[in-house]
CSV table of N, CA and C in Angstrom, one decimal:
chain,number,residue,atom,x,y,z
A,1,UNK,N,26.3,40.7,77.3
A,1,UNK,CA,26.4,41.9,76.6
A,1,UNK,C,25.8,42.9,77.4
A,2,UNK,N,26.3,44.1,77.5
A,2,UNK,CA,25.9,45.2,78.1
A,2,UNK,C,24.6,45.6,77.5
A,3,UNK,N,23.6,46.2,78.2
A,3,UNK,CA,22.4,46.8,77.8
A,3,UNK,C,22.7,48.1,76.9
A,4,UNK,N,22.1,48.2,75.7
A,4,UNK,CA,22.3,49.2,74.9
A,4,UNK,C,20.9,49.9,74.6
A,5,UNK,N,21.1,51.2,74.5
A,5,UNK,CA,19.7,52.1,74.5
A,5,UNK,C,20.0,53.0,73.4
A,6,UNK,N,19.3,53.2,72.4
A,6,UNK,CA,19.4,54.0,71.2
A,6,UNK,C,18.2,54.9,71.0
A,7,UNK,N,18.3,56.1,70.9
A,7,UNK,CA,17.2,57.1,70.8
A,7,UNK,C,16.9,57.1,69.2
A,8,UNK,N,15.9,56.8,68.8
A,8,UNK,CA,15.4,56.7,67.4
A,8,UNK,C,14.1,57.6,67.3
A,9,UNK,N,14.4,58.8,67.1
A,9,UNK,CA,13.1,59.7,66.9
A,9,UNK,C,12.2,59.7,68.1
A,10,UNK,N,12.6,59.7,69.2
A,10,UNK,CA,11.7,59.6,70.4
A,10,UNK,C,11.5,58.3,70.8
A,11,UNK,N,11.9,57.2,70.2
A,11,UNK,CA,11.5,55.8,70.5
A,11,UNK,C,13.0,55.1,71.0
A,12,UNK,N,12.8,54.2,71.8
A,12,UNK,CA,14.1,53.4,72.0
A,12,UNK,C,14.1,52.1,71.5
A,13,UNK,N,15.2,51.6,71.1
A,13,UNK,CA,15.1,50.2,70.5
A,13,UNK,C,16.3,49.5,70.9
A,14,UNK,N,16.3,48.1,70.5
A,14,UNK,CA,17.5,47.2,70.7
A,14,UNK,C,18.2,47.3,72.0
A,15,UNK,N,17.4,47.2,73.2
A,15,UNK,CA,18.0,47.1,74.5
A,15,UNK,C,18.2,45.7,74.7
A,16,UNK,N,19.4,45.2,74.6
A,16,UNK,CA,19.6,43.8,74.7
A,16,UNK,C,20.0,43.5,76.2
A,17,UNK,N,19.3,42.5,76.7
A,17,UNK,CA,19.5,42.1,78.1
A,17,UNK,C,19.5,40.6,78.2
A,18,UNK,N,19.4,39.9,76.9
A,18,UNK,CA,19.3,38.4,77.1
A,18,UNK,C,20.5,37.9,76.2
A,19,UNK,N,20.7,36.6,76.1
A,19,UNK,CA,21.7,36.0,75.3
A,19,UNK,C,21.4,36.6,73.9
A,20,UNK,N,22.5,36.3,72.9
A,20,UNK,CA,22.6,37.1,71.5
A,20,UNK,C,21.4,36.9,70.7
A,21,UNK,N,20.6,35.5,70.8
A,21,UNK,CA,19.6,35.4,70.0
A,21,UNK,C,18.1,35.9,70.4
A,22,UNK,N,18.2,36.4,71.7
A,22,UNK,CA,16.9,37.2,72.3
A,22,UNK,C,17.3,38.6,72.5
A,23,UNK,N,16.4,39.4,72.0
A,23,UNK,CA,16.5,40.9,72.5
A,23,UNK,C,15.3,41.4,72.9
A,24,UNK,N,15.3,42.6,73.6
A,24,UNK,CA,14.1,43.1,74.1
A,24,UNK,C,13.9,44.4,73.4
A,25,UNK,N,12.8,44.6,72.8
A,25,UNK,CA,12.7,45.9,72.0
A,25,UNK,C,11.6,46.9,72.8
A,26,UNK,N,11.9,48.0,73.2
A,26,UNK,CA,11.0,48.8,73.8
A,26,UNK,C,10.6,50.1,72.9
A,27,UNK,N,9.5,50.4,72.8
A,27,UNK,CA,9.0,51.6,72.2
A,27,UNK,C,8.2,52.6,73.0
A,28,UNK,N,8.8,53.8,73.0
A,28,UNK,CA,8.0,54.8,73.8
A,28,UNK,C,7.5,56.0,72.9
A,29,UNK,N,6.2,56.3,72.7
A,29,UNK,CA,5.6,57.1,72.0
A,29,UNK,C,5.1,58.3,72.7
A,30,UNK,N,5.4,59.6,72.1
A,30,UNK,CA,5.0,60.8,72.9
A,30,UNK,C,4.2,61.7,72.0
A,31,UNK,N,3.0,62.0,72.4
A,31,UNK,CA,2.1,62.8,71.5
A,31,UNK,C,2.3,64.4,71.7
A,32,UNK,N,1.9,65.3,70.9
A,32,UNK,CA,2.1,66.6,71.0
A,32,UNK,C,1.9,67.2,72.2
A,33,UNK,N,0.8,66.6,72.9
A,33,UNK,CA,0.4,67.0,74.4
A,33,UNK,C,1.2,66.7,75.5
A,34,UNK,N,2.4,65.8,75.2
A,34,UNK,CA,3.2,65.2,76.2
A,34,UNK,C,3.1,64.0,76.8
A,35,UNK,N,1.8,63.3,76.4
A,35,UNK,CA,1.4,62.2,77.0
A,35,UNK,C,2.3,61.1,76.3
A,36,UNK,N,2.6,60.0,77.1
A,36,UNK,CA,3.6,58.9,76.6
A,36,UNK,C,2.9,57.5,76.9
A,37,UNK,N,3.2,56.6,76.0
A,37,UNK,CA,3.0,55.2,76.2
A,37,UNK,C,4.1,54.4,75.8
A,38,UNK,N,4.3,53.4,76.4
A,38,UNK,CA,5.5,52.5,76.3
A,38,UNK,C,5.0,51.0,76.3
A,39,UNK,N,5.8,50.4,75.3
A,39,UNK,CA,5.4,48.9,75.2
A,39,UNK,C,6.9,48.2,75.1
A,40,UNK,N,7.0,47.0,75.6
A,40,UNK,CA,8.2,46.0,75.4
A,40,UNK,C,7.8,44.7,74.9
A,41,UNK,N,8.5,44.3,73.9
A,41,UNK,CA,8.4,43.0,73.4
A,41,UNK,C,9.7,42.3,73.4
A,42,UNK,N,9.6,40.9,73.4
A,42,UNK,CA,10.8,40.1,73.4
A,42,UNK,C,10.9,39.8,71.8
A,43,UNK,N,12.1,39.7,71.2
A,43,UNK,CA,12.3,39.5,69.8
A,43,UNK,C,13.4,38.4,70.0
A,44,UNK,N,13.0,37.3,69.2
A,44,UNK,CA,14.0,36.3,69.0
A,44,UNK,C,14.5,36.2,67.6
A,45,UNK,N,15.9,36.3,67.5
A,45,UNK,CA,16.6,36.3,66.3
A,45,UNK,C,16.9,34.9,65.8
A,46,UNK,N,16.4,34.4,64.7
A,46,UNK,CA,16.6,33.1,64.3
A,46,UNK,C,17.5,33.1,63.0
A,47,UNK,N,18.7,32.4,63.0
A,47,UNK,CA,19.5,32.5,61.8
A,47,UNK,C,19.0,31.8,60.7
A,48,UNK,N,19.1,32.3,59.6
A,48,UNK,CA,18.7,31.9,58.3
A,48,UNK,C,19.2,30.5,58.2
A,49,UNK,N,18.3,29.6,57.5
A,49,UNK,CA,18.6,28.2,57.2
A,49,UNK,C,19.8,28.3,56.2
A,50,UNK,N,20.8,27.3,56.4
A,50,UNK,CA,22.1,27.3,55.6
A,50,UNK,C,21.9,26.4,54.4
A,51,UNK,N,22.6,26.6,53.3
A,51,UNK,CA,22.6,25.9,52.1
A,51,UNK,C,24.1,25.9,51.7
A,52,UNK,N,24.4,24.9,50.8
A,52,UNK,CA,25.7,24.8,50.3
A,52,UNK,C,25.8,24.1,48.9
A,53,UNK,N,27.0,24.1,48.2
A,53,UNK,CA,27.1,23.3,47.1
A,53,UNK,C,27.3,21.7,47.5
A,54,UNK,N,26.4,21.0,47.0
A,54,UNK,CA,26.5,19.6,47.4
A,54,UNK,C,27.1,18.7,46.4
A,55,UNK,N,27.2,19.2,45.2
A,55,UNK,CA,27.7,18.4,44.1
A,55,UNK,C,28.1,19.5,42.9
A,56,UNK,N,29.2,19.1,42.3
A,56,UNK,CA,29.6,19.8,41.2
A,56,UNK,C,30.4,19.0,40.1
A,57,UNK,N,30.0,19.0,39.0
A,57,UNK,CA,30.7,18.2,38.0
A,57,UNK,C,30.8,19.2,36.8
A,58,UNK,N,32.0,18.9,36.1
A,58,UNK,CA,32.3,19.7,35.0
A,58,UNK,C,32.8,18.8,33.9
A,59,UNK,N,32.0,18.9,32.7
A,59,UNK,CA,32.4,18.1,31.6
A,59,UNK,C,32.8,19.1,30.3
A,60,UNK,N,33.7,18.5,29.5
A,60,UNK,CA,34.1,19.3,28.4
A,60,UNK,C,33.9,18.6,27.2
A,61,UNK,N,33.3,19.2,26.1
A,61,UNK,CA,32.9,18.5,24.7
A,61,UNK,C,33.7,19.3,23.8
A,62,UNK,N,34.4,18.6,22.9
A,62,UNK,CA,35.2,19.2,21.9
A,62,UNK,C,34.1,19.3,20.7
A,63,UNK,N,33.8,20.7,20.2
A,63,UNK,CA,32.9,20.8,19.0
A,63,UNK,C,33.6,20.7,17.7
A,64,UNK,N,34.9,20.9,17.7
A,64,UNK,CA,35.7,20.9,16.4
A,64,UNK,C,37.1,20.7,16.7
A,65,UNK,N,37.9,20.7,15.9
A,65,UNK,CA,39.3,20.6,16.1
A,65,UNK,C,40.1,21.5,17.1
A,66,UNK,N,39.4,22.9,17.1
A,66,UNK,CA,40.0,23.9,18.0
A,66,UNK,C,39.0,24.5,19.0
A,67,UNK,N,37.7,24.2,18.9
A,67,UNK,CA,36.8,24.7,19.8
A,67,UNK,C,36.1,23.5,20.8
A,68,UNK,N,35.9,24.0,22.0
A,68,UNK,CA,35.3,23.1,23.0
A,68,UNK,C,34.2,24.0,23.8
A,69,UNK,N,33.3,23.3,24.5
A,69,UNK,CA,32.4,23.8,25.4
A,69,UNK,C,32.3,23.0,26.6
A,70,UNK,N,32.4,23.9,27.8
A,70,UNK,CA,32.3,23.2,29.0
A,70,UNK,C,30.9,23.3,29.7
A,71,UNK,N,30.6,22.4,30.5
A,71,UNK,CA,29.2,22.4,31.2
A,71,UNK,C,29.5,22.1,32.6
A,72,UNK,N,29.1,22.9,33.5
A,72,UNK,CA,29.0,22.5,34.9
A,72,UNK,C,27.7,22.5,35.4
A,73,UNK,N,27.4,21.3,36.2
A,73,UNK,CA,26.1,21.1,36.9
A,73,UNK,C,26.4,21.3,38.3
A,74,UNK,N,25.8,22.2,39.0
A,74,UNK,CA,25.9,22.5,40.5
A,74,UNK,C,24.6,22.0,41.2
A,75,UNK,N,24.8,21.3,42.2
A,75,UNK,CA,23.7,20.9,43.0
A,75,UNK,C,23.8,21.6,44.5
A,76,UNK,N,22.7,22.2,44.7
A,76,UNK,CA,22.6,23.0,46.1
A,76,UNK,C,21.5,22.2,47.0
A,77,UNK,N,22.0,22.1,48.1
A,77,UNK,CA,21.1,21.5,49.2
A,77,UNK,C,21.3,22.2,50.3
A,78,UNK,N,20.4,21.8,51.4
A,78,UNK,CA,20.5,22.4,52.8
A,78,UNK,C,21.3,21.3,53.6
A,79,UNK,N,21.4,21.6,54.8
A,79,UNK,CA,22.2,20.7,55.8
A,79,UNK,C,21.5,19.3,55.9
A,80,UNK,N,20.3,19.2,55.7
A,80,UNK,CA,19.7,17.9,55.8
A,80,UNK,C,19.5,17.1,54.4
A,81,UNK,N,20.2,17.7,53.4
A,81,UNK,CA,20.2,17.2,52.1
A,81,UNK,C,19.0,17.4,51.0
A,82,UNK,N,18.2,18.5,51.7
A,82,UNK,CA,17.0,18.8,50.6
A,82,UNK,C,17.4,19.6,49.7
A,83,UNK,N,17.0,19.5,48.4
A,83,UNK,CA,17.2,20.3,47.2
A,83,UNK,C,16.8,21.9,47.6
A,84,UNK,N,17.6,22.7,47.1
A,84,UNK,CA,17.1,24.2,47.1
A,84,UNK,C,16.9,24.8,45.8
A,85,UNK,N,15.7,25.0,45.5
A,85,UNK,CA,15.2,25.7,44.3
A,85,UNK,C,15.3,27.1,44.5
A,86,UNK,N,15.7,27.8,43.3
A,86,UNK,CA,15.5,29.4,43.1
A,86,UNK,C,16.9,29.9,43.8
A,87,UNK,N,17.9,29.3,43.9
A,87,UNK,CA,19.1,29.9,44.4
A,87,UNK,C,20.1,30.3,43.1
A,88,UNK,N,20.5,31.5,43.2
A,88,UNK,CA,21.4,32.1,42.2
A,88,UNK,C,22.8,31.7,42.5
A,89,UNK,N,23.2,30.8,41.6
A,89,UNK,CA,24.7,30.2,41.6
A,89,UNK,C,25.6,31.1,40.6
A,90,UNK,N,26.6,31.8,41.2
A,90,UNK,CA,27.6,32.4,40.5
A,90,UNK,C,28.9,31.7,40.2
A,91,UNK,N,29.4,31.5,38.9
A,91,UNK,CA,30.6,30.8,38.9
A,91,UNK,C,31.4,31.4,37.8
A,92,UNK,N,32.7,31.1,38.0
A,92,UNK,CA,33.8,31.7,37.0
A,92,UNK,C,34.4,30.5,36.2
A,93,UNK,N,34.4,30.6,34.9
A,93,UNK,CA,35.1,29.7,34.1
A,93,UNK,C,36.5,30.1,33.7
A,94,UNK,N,37.4,29.1,33.8
A,94,UNK,CA,38.8,29.4,33.6
A,94,UNK,C,39.4,28.3,32.5
A,95,UNK,N,40.2,28.8,31.9
A,95,UNK,CA,41.1,27.8,30.8
A,95,UNK,C,42.6,28.0,31.4
A,96,UNK,N,43.0,26.9,32.2
A,96,UNK,CA,44.1,27.1,32.7
A,96,UNK,C,43.9,28.1,33.9
A,97,UNK,N,44.7,29.2,33.9
A,97,UNK,CA,44.6,30.1,34.9
A,97,UNK,C,44.0,31.4,34.3
A,98,UNK,N,43.6,31.4,33.1
A,98,UNK,CA,43.0,32.5,32.4
A,98,UNK,C,41.4,32.6,32.6
A,99,UNK,N,41.0,33.7,33.0
A,99,UNK,CA,39.4,33.8,33.4
A,99,UNK,C,38.7,34.0,32.2
A,100,UNK,N,37.8,33.2,31.8
A,100,UNK,CA,37.0,33.1,30.6
A,100,UNK,C,35.8,34.0,30.6
A,101,UNK,N,34.9,33.7,31.8
A,101,UNK,CA,33.6,34.4,32.0
A,101,UNK,C,33.2,34.2,33.4
A,102,UNK,N,32.3,34.9,33.8
A,102,UNK,CA,31.5,34.8,35.0
A,102,UNK,C,30.1,34.6,34.7
A,103,UNK,N,29.4,33.6,35.1
A,103,UNK,CA,27.9,33.4,34.8
A,103,UNK,C,27.2,33.3,36.1
A,104,UNK,N,25.9,33.7,36.1
A,104,UNK,CA,25.1,33.3,37.1
A,104,UNK,C,23.9,32.5,36.7
A,105,UNK,N,23.7,31.2,37.2
A,105,UNK,CA,22.5,30.5,36.8
A,105,UNK,C,21.6,30.3,38.1
A,106,UNK,N,20.3,29.8,37.8
A,106,UNK,CA,19.5,29.6,39.0
A,106,UNK,C,19.1,28.2,39.0
A,107,UNK,N,19.0,27.6,40.3
A,107,UNK,CA,18.6,26.2,40.6
A,107,UNK,C,17.2,26.1,40.2
A,108,UNK,N,16.9,24.8,39.8
A,108,UNK,CA,15.5,24.6,39.4
A,108,UNK,C,15.0,23.7,40.7
A,109,UNK,N,13.8,23.0,40.7
A,109,UNK,CA,13.1,22.3,41.6
A,109,UNK,C,14.0,21.2,42.2
A,110,UNK,N,15.0,20.6,41.4
A,110,UNK,CA,15.7,19.4,41.9
A,110,UNK,C,17.1,20.1,42.5
A,111,UNK,N,17.2,21.4,42.7
A,111,UNK,CA,18.3,21.9,43.3
A,111,UNK,C,19.5,21.9,42.4
A,112,UNK,N,19.4,21.8,41.1
A,112,UNK,CA,20.5,21.8,40.0
A,112,UNK,C,20.4,23.1,39.2
A,113,UNK,N,21.5,23.6,38.9
A,113,UNK,CA,21.7,24.6,37.8
A,113,UNK,C,22.7,24.2,37.0
A,114,UNK,N,22.7,24.6,35.8
A,114,UNK,CA,23.6,24.2,34.7
A,114,UNK,C,24.3,25.5,34.1
A,115,UNK,N,25.6,25.6,34.1
A,115,UNK,CA,26.3,26.7,33.5
A,115,UNK,C,27.1,26.2,32.3
A,116,UNK,N,27.2,27.1,31.2
A,116,UNK,CA,27.9,26.6,30.2
A,116,UNK,C,29.0,27.7,29.9
A,117,UNK,N,30.1,27.2,29.5
A,117,UNK,CA,31.3,28.0,29.3
A,117,UNK,C,31.1,28.9,27.9
A,118,UNK,N,30.2,28.2,27.0
A,118,UNK,CA,30.3,28.7,25.8
A,118,UNK,C,31.3,28.2,24.9
A,119,UNK,N,31.4,28.4,23.6
A,119,UNK,CA,32.4,28.0,22.9
A,119,UNK,C,33.7,28.6,23.1
A,120,UNK,N,34.8,27.7,23.3
A,120,UNK,CA,36.2,28.3,23.6
A,120,UNK,C,37.2,27.7,22.8
A,121,UNK,N,38.2,28.3,22.5
A,121,UNK,CA,39.3,27.8,21.8
A,121,UNK,C,40.2,27.2,22.8
A,122,UNK,N,40.4,26.0,22.5
A,122,UNK,CA,41.3,25.2,23.6
A,122,UNK,C,42.2,24.2,22.8
A,123,UNK,N,43.2,24.0,23.3
A,123,UNK,CA,44.3,23.0,22.7
A,123,UNK,C,44.4,21.8,23.6
A,124,UNK,N,44.9,20.7,23.1
A,124,UNK,CA,44.9,19.5,23.8
A,124,UNK,C,45.8,19.7,25.0
A,125,UNK,N,45.4,19.2,26.2
A,125,UNK,CA,46.1,19.3,27.5
A,125,UNK,C,45.8,20.4,28.4
A,126,UNK,N,44.8,21.3,27.7
A,126,UNK,CA,44.5,22.6,28.7
A,126,UNK,C,43.4,22.1,29.5
A,127,UNK,N,43.5,22.7,30.8
A,127,UNK,CA,42.5,22.3,31.7
A,127,UNK,C,41.3,23.3,31.7
A,128,UNK,N,40.2,22.9,31.8
A,128,UNK,CA,39.0,23.8,31.9
A,128,UNK,C,38.5,23.7,33.3
A,129,UNK,N,38.2,24.8,34.0
A,129,UNK,CA,37.9,24.8,35.4
A,129,UNK,C,36.7,25.7,35.6
A,130,UNK,N,35.8,25.4,36.5
A,130,UNK,CA,34.7,26.1,36.9
A,130,UNK,C,34.7,26.2,38.5
A,131,UNK,N,34.5,27.5,39.0
A,131,UNK,CA,34.5,27.7,40.3
A,131,UNK,C,33.4,28.5,40.8
A,132,UNK,N,32.6,27.9,41.8
A,132,UNK,CA,31.5,28.7,42.4
A,132,UNK,C,32.0,29.7,43.1
A,133,UNK,N,31.7,30.9,42.9
A,133,UNK,CA,31.9,32.1,43.8
A,133,UNK,C,30.8,32.8,44.5
A,134,UNK,N,29.6,32.3,44.2
A,134,UNK,CA,28.6,33.0,45.0
A,134,UNK,C,27.3,32.0,44.9
A,135,UNK,N,26.6,32.1,46.0
A,135,UNK,CA,25.4,31.3,46.2
A,135,UNK,C,24.5,32.0,47.1
A,136,UNK,N,23.3,32.6,46.4
A,136,UNK,CA,22.4,33.6,47.0
A,136,UNK,C,20.9,33.2,46.9
A,137,UNK,N,20.1,33.1,47.9
A,137,UNK,CA,18.9,33.0,47.9
A,137,UNK,C,18.3,33.6,49.1
A,138,UNK,N,17.3,34.6,49.0
A,138,UNK,CA,16.6,35.3,50.1
A,138,UNK,C,16.3,34.4,51.2
A,139,UNK,N,16.5,34.7,52.4
A,139,UNK,CA,16.2,33.8,53.6
A,139,UNK,C,17.1,32.8,53.9
A,140,UNK,N,18.1,32.6,53.1
A,140,UNK,CA,19.2,31.5,53.3
A,140,UNK,C,20.6,32.1,53.4
A,141,UNK,N,21.6,31.3,54.0
A,141,UNK,CA,22.7,31.9,54.0
A,141,UNK,C,23.8,30.6,53.3
A,142,UNK,N,24.8,31.0,52.7
A,142,UNK,CA,25.8,30.1,52.2
A,142,UNK,C,26.8,29.7,53.2
A,143,UNK,N,26.6,28.5,53.7
A,143,UNK,CA,27.6,27.9,54.7
A,143,UNK,C,28.5,26.9,54.0
A,144,UNK,N,29.7,27.4,53.6
A,144,UNK,CA,30.7,26.6,52.7
A,144,UNK,C,31.3,25.2,53.5
A,145,UNK,N,30.9,25.2,54.8
A,145,UNK,CA,31.5,24.0,55.5
A,145,UNK,C,30.4,22.8,55.6
A,146,UNK,N,29.3,22.9,54.9
A,146,UNK,CA,28.4,21.8,54.8
A,146,UNK,C,29.0,20.7,54.0
A,147,UNK,N,29.2,21.1,52.6
A,147,UNK,CA,29.8,20.3,51.7
A,147,UNK,C,31.0,20.8,51.0
A,148,UNK,N,31.6,20.1,50.3
A,148,UNK,CA,32.8,20.6,49.5
A,148,UNK,C,33.0,19.6,48.2
A,149,UNK,N,33.8,19.9,47.3
A,149,UNK,CA,34.4,21.2,46.9
A,149,UNK,C,33.5,22.2,46.1
A,150,UNK,N,34.0,23.4,45.8
A,150,UNK,CA,33.3,24.3,45.0
A,150,UNK,C,34.1,24.7,43.7
A,151,UNK,N,35.1,23.9,43.4
A,151,UNK,CA,35.9,24.0,42.2
A,151,UNK,C,35.9,22.6,41.6
A,152,UNK,N,35.7,22.5,40.2
A,152,UNK,CA,36.0,21.2,39.6
A,152,UNK,C,36.5,21.5,38.2
A,153,UNK,N,37.3,20.5,37.6
A,153,UNK,CA,37.9,20.6,36.4
A,153,UNK,C,37.6,19.5,35.3
A,154,UNK,N,37.8,19.7,34.2
A,154,UNK,CA,37.5,18.5,33.2
A,154,UNK,C,38.9,18.4,32.5
């Protein structure tokens, strides 16, 4: 990558002269009398550790002759299989192709989060589906290629 130099209020930053994961930052400060001082440091950019949905189960329970409730249990792990606590899992509930709701739940210490569809009016033969649409935790990235799938039905 070609070197880049950007003027930021009298200082220069992000002069890249190394591979993509290492940058050189140079700061030049000028005081009111015109005296300057410069320092340069190497900055290593480290990718945030990845996480993904490692397990997803959906079960439906009929509460009455016309109402049912769906429960989705989402398990979140890192690439080594370690449980991820505190991740916000957003998912959408569908009955057939009709969107019922969007809900966000948080994983606990075991890396699992449970989402409920709430009571829904369902007929025999209808398919209840839950699809994970978001996975967020500060300092982590969602890498959807670690595990699969992110949609389950009952």
